[in-house]
Coordinates of C-alpha atoms and ligand atoms in Angstrom, one line a residue:
T259 CA -102.6 231.5 -9.4
D260 CA -100.9 232.2 -6.3
P261 CA -98.4 234.7 -6.8
S262 CA -95.6 232.6 -3.8
V263 CA -95.4 230.1 -6.9
I264 CA -94.5 231.9 -10.0
R265 CA -91.3 232.1 -10.4
N266 CA -90.1 235.0 -13.3
F267 CA -87.0 235.1 -15.4
C268 CA -84.9 235.7 -18.3
I269 CA -81.7 234.4 -19.5
V270 CA -78.8 236.8 -20.4
A271 CA -75.9 235.7 -22.8
H272 CA -74.0 236.1 -25.2
I273 CA -74.8 235.4 -29.2
D274 CA -74.1 231.3 -29.8
H275 CA -73.4 231.2 -26.0
G276 CA -76.1 228.1 -26.0
K277 CA -79.2 230.7 -25.0
S278 CA -81.3 228.5 -27.3
T279 CA -80.3 225.1 -26.5
L280 CA -81.2 225.5 -22.7
A281 CA -84.5 227.4 -22.9
D282 CA -85.3 224.6 -25.3
R283 CA -83.4 221.1 -23.3
M284 CA -85.4 223.2 -20.0
L285 CA -88.9 223.2 -22.0
Q286 CA -88.3 219.5 -22.6
N287 CA -87.1 219.5 -19.1
T288 CA -90.3 220.4 -16.6
N289 CA -92.5 218.6 -20.1
V290 CA -93.6 221.2 -21.7
V291 CA -92.4 219.9 -24.8
A292 CA -92.0 216.5 -26.0
S293 CA -88.1 215.4 -26.9
R294 CA -88.9 214.5 -30.6
D295 CA -90.5 217.7 -31.3
M296 CA -87.5 219.4 -30.2
Q297 CA -86.1 220.1 -34.2
N298 CA -87.2 223.5 -34.7
Q299 CA -86.5 225.8 -31.5
F300 CA -89.0 227.0 -30.4
L301 CA -87.9 230.8 -28.5
D302 CA -86.9 232.4 -32.3
S303 CA -90.0 232.3 -34.4
M304 CA -88.6 233.6 -37.9
D305 CA -86.3 232.7 -40.5
I306 CA -84.0 235.4 -40.4
E307 CA -83.1 235.2 -36.8
R308 CA -82.6 231.5 -37.1
E309 CA -80.2 232.0 -39.7
R310 CA -78.2 235.0 -37.2
G311 CA -78.7 232.9 -34.5
I312 CA -80.1 236.1 -32.8
T313 CA -83.7 236.6 -31.4
I314 CA -85.1 240.0 -32.1
K315 CA -87.8 239.8 -30.7
S316 CA -88.7 239.2 -26.5
Q317 CA -91.6 236.2 -26.1
A318 CA -92.1 233.9 -23.0
V319 CA -93.2 230.4 -21.9
R320 CA -95.0 229.4 -18.9
M321 CA -93.1 225.6 -17.4
P322 CA -94.3 223.7 -14.5
W323 CA -91.7 222.8 -11.7
Q324 CA -91.9 220.5 -8.8
V325 CA -89.9 221.2 -6.0
D326 CA -90.4 219.0 -3.0
G327 CA -93.3 218.1 -3.7
Q328 CA -94.5 221.2 -4.3
D329 CA -95.6 222.7 -7.3
Y330 CA -94.4 225.5 -8.8
I331 CA -95.2 228.3 -12.3
L332 CA -91.5 229.7 -14.0
N333 CA -92.5 232.0 -16.5
M334 CA -89.1 232.0 -18.9
I335 CA -89.1 235.7 -20.7
D336 CA -86.9 235.7 -23.7
T337 CA -84.7 238.8 -24.6
P338 CA -82.5 240.2 -27.3
G339 CA -79.2 239.7 -28.1
H340 CA -78.0 242.8 -29.2
V341 CA -76.7 245.8 -28.7
D342 CA -79.7 247.5 -31.5
F343 CA -82.7 246.4 -29.0
A344 CA -81.4 248.2 -25.5
Y345 CA -85.2 249.6 -25.0
E346 CA -86.9 246.3 -25.1
V347 CA -84.1 244.1 -23.1
S348 CA -84.4 246.8 -20.6
R349 CA -88.5 245.9 -20.9
S350 CA -88.1 241.4 -21.1
L351 CA -86.0 241.8 -17.9
A352 CA -88.8 244.6 -16.2
A353 CA -90.7 241.8 -16.5
C354 CA -89.0 239.3 -14.0
E355 CA -87.4 238.8 -10.9
G356 CA -85.0 236.7 -12.1
A357 CA -81.9 236.0 -15.3
I358 CA -80.2 233.5 -15.7
L359 CA -76.2 235.5 -16.5
L360 CA -75.5 231.9 -19.5
V361 CA -71.8 232.4 -20.0
D362 CA -70.4 229.9 -22.7
A363 CA -67.4 228.0 -20.5
A364 CA -65.2 228.8 -23.3
Q365 CA -66.0 232.3 -24.2
G366 CA -66.9 234.4 -21.1
I367 CA -68.4 236.9 -21.0
E368 CA -68.8 239.6 -23.5
A369 CA -68.8 243.0 -23.7
Q370 CA -73.7 243.0 -24.8
T371 CA -73.7 240.5 -21.3
L372 CA -72.2 242.8 -19.6
A373 CA -74.4 245.6 -20.3
N374 CA -77.0 243.5 -19.5
L375 CA -76.1 242.2 -16.8
Y376 CA -75.6 246.0 -15.6
M377 CA -78.8 246.4 -16.2
A378 CA -80.6 243.6 -14.9
M379 CA -79.0 244.6 -11.7
E380 CA -80.1 248.5 -11.7
H381 CA -83.5 246.1 -12.5
D382 CA -82.4 244.3 -8.4
L383 CA -83.1 241.1 -10.8
E384 CA -81.8 237.9 -8.5
I385 CA -78.4 236.9 -11.1
I386 CA -78.0 233.4 -10.8
P387 CA -74.4 232.7 -13.0
V388 CA -74.5 230.2 -15.0
L389 CA -71.5 228.8 -17.3
N390 CA -72.3 226.6 -20.4
K391 CA -71.6 224.3 -22.9
I392 CA -69.3 222.5 -19.9
D393 CA -69.0 219.1 -22.1
L394 CA -66.6 221.1 -23.9
P395 CA -63.2 220.3 -24.4
A396 CA -61.7 223.4 -24.7
A397 CA -64.5 224.3 -21.4
D398 CA -62.1 226.3 -18.7
P399 CA -64.9 226.2 -15.7
E400 CA -62.2 227.2 -13.5
R401 CA -61.6 230.3 -15.1
Y402 CA -64.1 231.5 -15.9
A403 CA -66.5 231.1 -12.8
L404 CA -63.3 233.0 -11.5
E405 CA -64.0 235.9 -14.1
I406 CA -67.9 235.8 -12.8
S407 CA -67.2 235.5 -9.2
N408 CA -65.1 238.7 -9.4
L409 CA -67.6 241.0 -11.8
I410 CA -70.6 239.6 -9.8
G411 CA -69.0 239.4 -6.0
V412 CA -70.4 236.0 -5.8
D413 CA -68.5 232.3 -4.2
P414 CA -67.0 230.6 -7.9
D415 CA -68.4 228.0 -6.7
D416 CA -71.7 229.3 -6.5
V417 CA -71.3 229.1 -10.0
L418 CA -73.3 226.3 -11.5
K419 CA -71.5 224.3 -14.1
V420 CA -74.7 223.2 -16.8
S421 CA -74.6 221.5 -20.8
G422 CA -77.6 222.6 -22.8
K423 CA -76.4 220.0 -25.3
T424 CA -76.1 217.0 -22.9
G425 CA -78.3 218.3 -20.3
E426 CA -76.2 218.0 -17.4
G427 CA -77.3 220.1 -14.3
V428 CA -80.8 221.5 -16.0
E429 CA -82.5 220.5 -13.8
A430 CA -80.3 222.0 -10.7
L431 CA -80.4 225.0 -12.7
L432 CA -84.6 225.1 -12.6
D433 CA -84.6 224.2 -8.9
R434 CA -82.1 227.4 -7.9
V435 CA -84.6 228.9 -10.2
V436 CA -87.1 228.3 -7.7
S437 CA -85.2 228.7 -4.6
V438 CA -83.2 232.5 -5.5
V439 CA -85.1 233.9 -7.6
P440 CA -87.9 235.8 -5.4
A441 CA -91.7 235.9 -6.1
P442 CA -93.6 238.6 -7.7
S443 CA -95.1 241.3 -4.6
G444 CA -97.8 243.2 -6.2
T445 CA -101.5 243.9 -5.3
V446 CA -104.3 241.7 -5.3
D447 CA -107.1 244.5 -5.0
A448 CA -105.4 247.6 -5.9
P449 CA -106.3 249.1 -10.5
A450 CA -105.3 246.7 -12.5
R451 CA -101.6 247.3 -14.1
A452 CA -99.9 245.2 -17.1
M453 CA -96.9 245.7 -18.4
I454 CA -96.1 244.9 -22.2
F455 CA -92.4 243.5 -22.7
D456 CA -93.6 242.6 -26.9
S457 CA -96.6 242.9 -29.1
I458 CA -96.0 241.3 -32.2
Y459 CA -97.9 241.4 -35.1
D460 CA -99.7 238.3 -36.2
T461 CA -101.4 237.4 -40.0
Y462 CA -104.6 235.7 -38.2
R463 CA -104.6 237.1 -35.1
G464 CA -104.1 241.3 -35.0
V465 CA -101.5 242.1 -32.6
I466 CA -100.5 239.9 -29.8
T467 CA -99.2 241.6 -26.5
Y468 CA -97.4 240.4 -24.2
V469 CA -98.0 241.7 -20.3
R470 CA -96.3 241.1 -17.1
M471 CA -99.0 241.5 -14.3
V472 CA -97.8 243.5 -12.0
D473 CA -101.0 245.1 -9.9
G474 CA -104.8 243.8 -9.6
K475 CA -106.8 240.9 -12.4
L476 CA -107.3 241.6 -16.8
S477 CA -110.3 239.7 -18.2
P478 CA -111.5 238.5 -21.3
R479 CA -114.1 241.3 -22.6
E480 CA -113.7 244.2 -20.5
G481 CA -112.6 247.0 -21.3
I482 CA -108.5 248.3 -21.1
R483 CA -106.5 251.5 -22.2
M484 CA -103.4 251.8 -22.4
M485 CA -101.8 254.9 -20.5
A486 CA -99.4 256.6 -22.3
T487 CA -100.9 256.8 -25.6
G488 CA -105.1 256.5 -24.3
A489 CA -106.2 254.5 -27.0
E490 CA -109.6 251.4 -25.3
Y491 CA -110.0 248.3 -26.6
E492 CA -112.2 245.0 -25.3
L493 CA -109.9 242.2 -24.6
Q494 CA -110.1 239.0 -26.6
E495 CA -108.6 236.6 -25.8
T496 CA -106.4 236.7 -22.4
G497 CA -103.6 233.8 -22.4
V498 CA -100.6 231.4 -21.5
Y499 CA -97.6 230.4 -23.8
S500 CA -96.5 227.1 -22.8
P501 CA -94.8 226.5 -25.6
D502 CA -98.6 227.0 -27.5
A503 CA -100.8 229.3 -26.8
I504 CA -103.8 228.3 -23.6
P505 CA -106.3 230.6 -23.6
G506 CA -107.5 231.0 -20.3
K507 CA -110.0 233.7 -17.6
G508 CA -108.0 236.2 -16.8
L509 CA -103.9 237.0 -16.0
G510 CA -103.7 238.1 -11.9
V511 CA -100.9 239.1 -9.4
G512 CA -97.3 238.1 -11.4
E513 CA -98.3 236.0 -14.1
V514 CA -97.0 236.6 -17.6
G515 CA -99.4 235.8 -20.7
Y516 CA -100.5 237.6 -23.5
L517 CA -103.8 240.1 -24.8
I518 CA -105.6 239.6 -27.9
T519 CA -107.7 242.9 -28.7
G520 CA -108.0 243.4 -32.2
V521 CA -105.7 246.0 -33.4
K522 CA -104.0 245.7 -36.3
D523 CA -100.7 248.0 -35.8
V524 CA -98.1 247.0 -32.9
S525 CA -97.4 250.6 -33.0
E526 CA -100.6 250.6 -30.6
S527 CA -99.5 248.4 -28.3
K528 CA -96.4 249.9 -27.3
V529 CA -93.5 247.6 -26.0
G530 CA -93.0 249.8 -22.3
D531 CA -96.8 251.2 -22.1
T532 CA -99.0 249.9 -19.3
V533 CA -102.5 248.3 -19.8
T534 CA -105.1 249.0 -16.9
T535 CA -109.4 249.0 -17.2
K536 CA -111.3 250.9 -18.6
N537 CA -114.3 251.1 -15.1
H538 CA -111.0 251.7 -12.5
P539 CA -108.3 252.7 -14.1
A540 CA -105.2 253.4 -11.8
E541 CA -103.9 256.4 -11.2
E542 CA -99.7 255.9 -12.3
A543 CA -98.2 254.2 -14.8
I544 CA -95.4 251.4 -14.7
G545 CA -92.3 253.4 -15.2
G546 CA -90.0 253.3 -17.8
Y547 CA -92.1 254.0 -20.7
S548 CA -90.3 254.7 -24.0
E549 CA -90.7 256.0 -27.2
P550 CA -88.2 253.9 -29.3
Q551 CA -85.7 257.1 -30.9
P552 CA -84.6 255.9 -34.7
M553 CA -80.5 256.9 -35.0
V554 CA -79.9 255.6 -38.0
F555 CA -80.5 257.0 -41.6
S556 CA -80.0 255.2 -44.8
G557 CA -82.1 255.7 -48.4
L558 CA -83.5 252.7 -48.9
Y559 CA -84.3 252.9 -53.3
P560 CA -85.4 250.3 -56.2
I561 CA -82.9 248.6 -57.7
D562 CA -85.9 248.8 -60.4
G563 CA -88.6 251.9 -60.3
S564 CA -91.5 250.1 -61.5
D565 CA -90.6 247.7 -57.3
Y566 CA -91.7 251.7 -56.2
P567 CA -95.6 250.9 -54.8
A568 CA -93.7 247.5 -53.9
L569 CA -91.1 249.4 -51.6
R570 CA -94.3 251.7 -49.9
E571 CA -95.5 248.7 -49.2
A572 CA -93.4 247.0 -48.0
L573 CA -92.7 249.2 -45.6
E574 CA -95.9 249.5 -45.1
K575 CA -97.0 246.1 -43.5
L576 CA -93.3 245.5 -41.7
Q577 CA -94.2 248.6 -40.0
L578 CA -96.8 247.1 -38.5
N579 CA -94.5 244.9 -36.8
D580 CA -91.9 247.4 -35.8
A581 CA -92.5 250.1 -33.5
A582 CA -88.9 251.4 -34.4
L583 CA -89.3 251.4 -38.5
S584 CA -90.1 255.2 -39.6
Y585 CA -90.0 256.3 -43.3
E586 CA -90.0 258.6 -45.5
P587 CA -90.2 259.7 -49.3
E588 CA -87.6 261.1 -50.7
T589 CA -86.4 261.4 -54.6
S590 CA -82.3 261.1 -55.5
V591 CA -80.8 262.0 -58.1
A592 CA -79.5 259.5 -58.9
L593 CA -81.1 256.6 -58.1
G594 CA -84.2 257.9 -58.0
F595 CA -87.9 257.6 -55.9
G596 CA -87.6 255.9 -52.7
F597 CA -87.1 256.3 -49.1
R598 CA -85.5 257.6 -46.0
V599 CA -85.8 254.7 -42.7
G600 CA -84.5 255.3 -39.7
F601 CA -83.3 252.9 -38.1
L602 CA -82.5 251.5 -34.5
G603 CA -79.7 251.1 -35.2
L604 CA -76.8 249.2 -38.0
L605 CA -78.4 245.3 -37.2
H606 CA -81.7 246.5 -37.7
L607 CA -81.0 248.2 -41.2
E608 CA -80.1 244.6 -42.4
I609 CA -82.3 242.2 -40.8
V610 CA -85.4 245.0 -42.8
R611 CA -83.3 245.3 -45.3
E612 CA -82.8 241.1 -45.9
R613 CA -85.8 241.2 -44.7
L614 CA -87.4 244.0 -48.5
E615 CA -86.1 241.4 -50.7
R616 CA -86.2 238.1 -49.4
E617 CA -89.9 238.2 -48.6
Y618 CA -90.6 241.1 -50.4
N619 CA -89.1 239.8 -53.7
L620 CA -87.5 244.0 -54.0
D621 CA -83.7 244.7 -54.8
L622 CA -82.8 247.3 -53.1
I623 CA -80.4 249.9 -53.1
S624 CA -79.2 251.2 -50.0
T625 CA -77.2 254.7 -49.2
A626 CA -74.9 255.4 -46.7
P627 CA -76.2 255.1 -43.3
N628 CA -76.0 258.4 -41.4
V629 CA -76.5 259.8 -37.5
I630 CA -79.1 262.9 -36.9
Y631 CA -77.0 266.4 -36.9
N632 CA -78.2 269.1 -34.8
V633 CA -76.9 271.9 -37.4
T634 CA -77.0 275.9 -36.2
T635 CA -76.5 279.0 -38.7
E636 CA -76.1 282.0 -39.4
D637 CA -79.2 283.1 -38.4
G638 CA -79.2 281.2 -35.0
T639 CA -81.9 278.3 -36.5
V640 CA -81.3 274.7 -35.7
V641 CA -81.4 272.1 -38.0
R642 CA -82.5 268.6 -37.3
V643 CA -80.1 266.9 -40.7
T644 CA -80.9 263.5 -41.2
N645 CA -80.1 263.1 -44.4
P646 CA -77.1 264.8 -46.0
S647 CA -78.7 266.5 -48.5
E648 CA -80.2 267.6 -45.7
F649 CA -77.2 270.3 -44.6
P650 CA -78.0 273.9 -44.6
E651 CA -76.5 276.3 -47.1
G652 CA -74.3 278.7 -46.5
K653 CA -72.0 279.9 -42.8
I654 CA -72.7 277.0 -40.1
M655 CA -72.3 278.4 -36.8
E656 CA -72.0 275.0 -35.3
V657 CA -72.7 271.6 -36.2
E658 CA -73.5 268.6 -32.9
E659 CA -73.2 265.3 -33.6
P660 CA -74.9 262.2 -30.9
M661 CA -72.0 259.8 -29.0
A662 CA -72.2 257.1 -27.1
M663 CA -70.0 255.7 -25.1
A664 CA -69.0 252.2 -26.4
T665 CA -67.3 249.2 -23.9
I666 CA -64.9 246.4 -25.4
I667 CA -63.5 244.0 -24.3
V668 CA -61.0 242.3 -25.8
P669 CA -57.8 240.1 -24.5
S670 CA -55.6 242.5 -22.6
E671 CA -52.1 241.6 -25.8
F672 CA -54.7 244.5 -28.3
I673 CA -55.1 247.5 -25.6
G674 CA -53.0 249.0 -27.6
A675 CA -54.8 248.1 -31.4
V676 CA -58.1 248.8 -29.6
M677 CA -56.8 252.7 -28.2
E678 CA -55.2 253.0 -31.9
L679 CA -58.5 252.4 -33.7
S680 CA -60.7 254.3 -31.1
Q681 CA -58.1 258.0 -31.2
S682 CA -58.6 257.8 -35.3
K683 CA -62.0 257.6 -34.3
R684 CA -62.0 260.3 -32.6
G685 CA -62.3 258.6 -29.4
Q686 CA -61.9 259.9 -26.4
L687 CA -60.6 257.4 -23.6
D688 CA -63.1 257.4 -20.2
G689 CA -61.6 254.2 -18.6
M690 CA -60.1 250.2 -18.6
D691 CA -60.9 247.4 -16.4
Y692 CA -59.6 244.5 -16.1
L693 CA -62.4 241.4 -15.8
S694 CA -58.7 239.2 -15.0
E695 CA -55.4 238.8 -16.2
E696 CA -55.8 238.4 -19.6
R697 CA -59.4 240.0 -20.8
V698 CA -59.6 243.4 -19.9
E699 CA -62.5 246.2 -20.3
I700 CA -61.9 249.4 -22.7
R701 CA -64.3 252.1 -21.9
Y702 CA -64.7 254.8 -25.8
W703 CA -66.2 257.7 -25.3
I704 CA -66.5 257.7 -29.7
P705 CA -68.5 259.7 -31.8
L706 CA -72.0 257.7 -32.8
A707 CA -70.9 258.4 -36.8
E708 CA -68.1 256.9 -36.0
I709 CA -69.3 253.4 -34.7
V710 CA -72.8 253.5 -37.1
F711 CA -69.4 253.7 -40.3
D712 CA -66.7 250.8 -40.2
Y713 CA -65.7 251.5 -36.4
F714 CA -67.1 247.5 -35.5
D715 CA -65.5 245.8 -38.6
L716 CA -62.4 247.5 -37.8
L717 CA -62.4 246.5 -34.2
K718 CA -62.5 242.7 -35.1
S719 CA -60.5 242.5 -37.9
R720 CA -57.8 244.8 -35.5
T721 CA -58.2 242.3 -32.8
K722 CA -57.9 239.2 -35.2
G723 CA -62.6 238.1 -33.6
Y724 CA -62.2 238.5 -30.0
A725 CA -63.2 241.9 -29.0
S726 CA -66.9 242.4 -28.5
L727 CA -68.4 245.5 -28.5
N728 CA -71.5 247.3 -26.8
W729 CA -72.4 250.4 -27.0
Q730 CA -74.9 252.9 -25.5
R731 CA -76.3 256.5 -26.9
D732 CA -74.9 259.3 -24.0
G733 CA -75.3 263.2 -25.3
S734 CA -73.5 264.9 -28.1
Q735 CA -70.3 267.1 -28.8
V736 CA -69.5 270.0 -30.9
A737 CA -67.6 269.2 -33.9
D738 CA -65.6 270.4 -37.3
L739 CA -68.9 268.6 -39.9
V740 CA -68.5 269.3 -43.5
K741 CA -70.5 268.1 -46.2
V742 CA -68.7 266.7 -49.0
D743 CA -70.1 266.3 -52.3
I744 CA -69.4 264.7 -55.2
L745 CA -69.5 266.4 -58.6
L746 CA -70.4 265.3 -62.0
Q747 CA -70.0 267.9 -64.8
G748 CA -71.0 270.5 -62.3
D749 CA -73.6 268.6 -60.9
T750 CA -74.1 267.2 -56.8
V751 CA -74.3 264.0 -57.2
D752 CA -76.9 263.0 -54.2
A753 CA -76.5 260.2 -54.0
F754 CA -73.5 260.4 -52.8
S755 CA -72.8 263.4 -50.5
A756 CA -71.7 263.3 -47.2
I757 CA -71.2 264.9 -43.8
T758 CA -67.0 263.5 -42.2
H759 CA -65.4 265.5 -39.9
R760 CA -63.0 268.3 -42.0
D761 CA -60.1 265.8 -41.2
H762 CA -61.8 262.7 -43.1
A763 CA -63.6 264.6 -45.8
Y764 CA -60.9 265.0 -48.1
S765 CA -59.9 260.8 -48.0
Y766 CA -63.9 261.0 -48.9
G767 CA -63.0 262.9 -51.8
V768 CA -60.9 261.2 -53.4
K769 CA -61.8 257.3 -52.3
M770 CA -65.6 259.0 -54.4
T771 CA -63.8 260.4 -57.5
S772 CA -61.5 257.4 -58.0
K773 CA -64.1 254.9 -57.1
L774 CA -66.2 256.7 -59.7
K775 CA -63.9 257.4 -62.7
E776 CA -63.5 253.7 -62.8
L777 CA -67.8 253.0 -62.9
I778 CA -68.3 255.9 -65.3
P779 CA -67.9 255.0 -68.6
R780 CA -66.6 258.1 -71.4
Q781 CA -68.8 260.4 -72.5
Q782 CA -68.9 262.0 -76.0
F783 CA -67.1 264.5 -73.8
E784 CA -64.4 265.2 -71.2
V785 CA -66.0 264.7 -67.6
P786 CA -65.0 266.3 -64.1
I787 CA -65.7 264.7 -61.6
Q788 CA -65.0 266.6 -58.5
A789 CA -65.4 266.4 -54.4
A790 CA -65.9 270.0 -52.9
I791 CA -67.2 271.4 -48.9
G792 CA -69.4 274.3 -51.0
S793 CA -67.8 276.2 -53.5
R794 CA -64.4 274.5 -52.2
I795 CA -63.1 271.8 -54.3
I796 CA -60.7 269.5 -51.8
A797 CA -60.1 266.3 -55.1
R798 CA -61.0 266.2 -58.3
E799 CA -60.9 263.7 -61.2
N800 CA -61.4 263.3 -65.1
I801 CA -62.8 260.7 -67.2
R802 CA -61.7 260.9 -70.3
A803 CA -63.6 261.4 -73.8
I804 CA -63.9 259.3 -76.2
R805 CA -66.1 258.7 -79.3
K806 CA -68.7 255.4 -78.9
D807 CA -68.5 253.4 -81.8
V808 CA -70.0 250.2 -80.7
L809 CA -69.8 248.4 -84.2
S810 CA -66.6 249.0 -85.0
K811 CA -65.6 246.0 -82.7
C812 CA -67.1 243.7 -85.2
Y813 CA -64.7 244.0 -88.2
G814 CA -67.3 244.6 -90.4
G815 CA -69.2 241.0 -91.0
D816 CA -71.9 239.2 -89.2
I817 CA -75.2 240.8 -89.7
S818 CA -76.8 238.8 -86.7
R819 CA -74.3 239.6 -83.8
K820 CA -74.5 243.5 -84.9
R821 CA -78.0 243.9 -84.5
K822 CA -77.0 242.2 -80.9
L823 CA -75.1 244.3 -80.0
L824 CA -77.0 247.0 -80.8
E825 CA -79.7 245.8 -78.9
K826 CA -78.3 245.3 -75.7
Q827 CA -76.6 248.8 -75.7
K828 CA -80.5 249.9 -75.9
E829 CA -81.1 247.6 -73.2
G830 CA -78.2 249.2 -71.0
K831 CA -79.7 252.6 -72.1
K832 CA -83.2 253.2 -69.9
R833 CA -80.9 251.9 -66.9
M834 CA -79.0 254.7 -68.4
K835 CA -79.8 257.9 -65.3
M836 CA -78.6 261.4 -66.3
V837 CA -77.0 263.2 -64.4
G838 CA -76.7 267.4 -66.2
T839 CA -75.5 266.0 -69.1
V840 CA -73.7 263.4 -68.5
E841 CA -75.0 259.3 -69.5
V842 CA -74.0 256.9 -65.6
P843 CA -75.4 253.5 -66.1
Q844 CA -77.1 252.9 -62.9
E845 CA -75.3 250.0 -62.0
A846 CA -72.4 252.9 -61.3
F847 CA -73.8 254.4 -58.9
I848 CA -74.4 251.1 -57.7
A849 CA -71.2 249.5 -57.2
A850 CA -70.0 253.2 -55.5
L851 CA -72.3 252.8 -52.9
S852 CA -71.7 249.7 -51.9
T853 CA -68.8 249.5 -49.3
D854 CA -65.4 247.4 -50.2
Ligands
GTP1197 P1 -78.7 233.7 -30.2 O1 -79.7 232.9 -30.1 O2 -78.1 234.4 -31.7 O3 -78.8 234.1 -29.0 O4 -78.0 232.3 -30.1 P2 -77.9 231.1 -28.5 O5 -77.5 231.9 -28.0 O6 -78.9 231.2 -28.4 O7 -76.9 229.9 -28.7 P3 -77.9 228.7 -29.1 O8 -78.2 228.4 -28.6 O9 -78.2 228.4 -30.9 O10 -75.4 227.2 -29.6 C1 -74.9 227.9 -30.2 C2 -74.2 227.2 -30.6 O11 -73.7 226.1 -29.5 C3 -74.8 225.9 -31.5 O12 -74.1 225.7 -32.4 C4 -75.1 225.2 -30.4 O13 -74.7 223.7 -30.2 C5 -73.7 225.2 -29.6 N1 -74.3 225.2 -28.5 C6 -75.3 225.4 -27.2 N2 -75.1 224.6 -26.2 C7 -74.0 223.4 -25.5 C8 -73.3 223.1 -24.6 O14 -73.8 222.8 -23.8 N3 -72.6 222.3 -25.8 C9 -72.3 222.0 -26.8 N4 -70.9 221.8 -27.0 N5 -72.5 223.1 -28.0 C10 -73.2 224.0 -27.5

């Protein structure tokens, strides 16, 4: 295809601002799908994504469009909307020359959209500002057009107004894409270079790699090389999606399509890597490649210990499709055999957990998520801690924690609430900008551990749900952090150890000891529950002793009832865990670990 008729673009939008609806409407207007096939939205493919309304995996669709009798090819590249997947967003943007900035005309721009807009601007994309849902009675396009014009410096009249639902303005938007998004530039006779912006595991075809061709050409049956990993494969098939896969004779400059190489694991076809040919390899890879870095860790344990092999198998399978997922086995006194799993962020964690429970039928318990700490001990060794149990004993010289820059957008009446919360979470104000008279962007430099813990939930509740949050990793700081252990009868219960700031250690200790006192049944002897920093006890509760006599409840009489009770007790015993000499029902651990 002649690159001059190609337009590559993506849609940057907040969750629920109507990206999928608009994308579907475009597919319909360009006759890529007939309206009667429109029940399912095409760009979201996984169930969980659809239910949560979050587009996780980016894909691409090719649409023909005519302007003034000239045929064009529009490639729409889907971008994930959530902060956990910022790297995937950056690669999708890098595959485009233009971006539609889609904003709900009744809501205005939100923090994650702003972050993605800035990223699109850094990639020099042509921005097409669009207000969506203008059919809504609550829509206020004039007001939000002004907000957008302040942000990106366009005339408010140049902000397009559309409705994905009624279709109003959508054809004009397609025309605008053709007229303002630059055609791709690239060298036709240079060695091939294609950037991978997504790769997906398919049960039937193996890994499907989505690429944007930059230079040269890739053809079926050619030998290819992944420049970052050095791996070499034979190309089995190339093609485009419109909306179904259409195999072709190859991909040339500016084109967006897919490659199939027969590899079985997405980690062999990494997002951001450059594909070249084995015979005429390019000298330099396309910039911007990096490995996904897990930032949040949590222990995942099967509630039923015999599910452990099934959990391992399920994690192996999920990893085929998720290069950012990492895990290793771990054991816990309280929870038995499980895995320490690394995630990009909390949403990533939730999605993985939900898929394990839903698609693999596993009942799981997860320990409180934590970040990575660098702990320097007295003799100068630095220990990387992804699990409180790895926190070194003895004297600690220094603990370094990861930091994040958080961007919050709220109505200005909530500035005080946001500042109060952020300061209580050890945040430092970085700056504040008014988007309009009523809405403000506030930036805080804040420990990642606090964000991962409960910052977003609290932010939402203290701003009546109006705040939107975006964050990115931003350096680290030395802080007065300690490990708090929870002890039963003098024995540490590993699953409850936590790394917290010294100022918050006491409240954590009190909360956990009193929770456990409620949850653990009385034993034959008195059981102290303690919270400790090293050998220093900071909180204590007691479970008083009782004489366990189940049968006394039966008032003599009915034999079958007695037997039933005994059987029940026996069954309960199977699920007991021994911590030292203390018998604890596993349910107590699970209840204590679940956040309220
Ligand atoms: P994610 O997939 O989570 O990113 O959401 P999305 O941005 O793709 O939103 P989606 O298209 O699923 O739309 C969100 C909600 O807004 C749905 O209930 C849609 O029916 C509704 N919606 C989308 N576009 C319009 C529109 O133009 N007008 C009205 N009234 N509602 C719309």
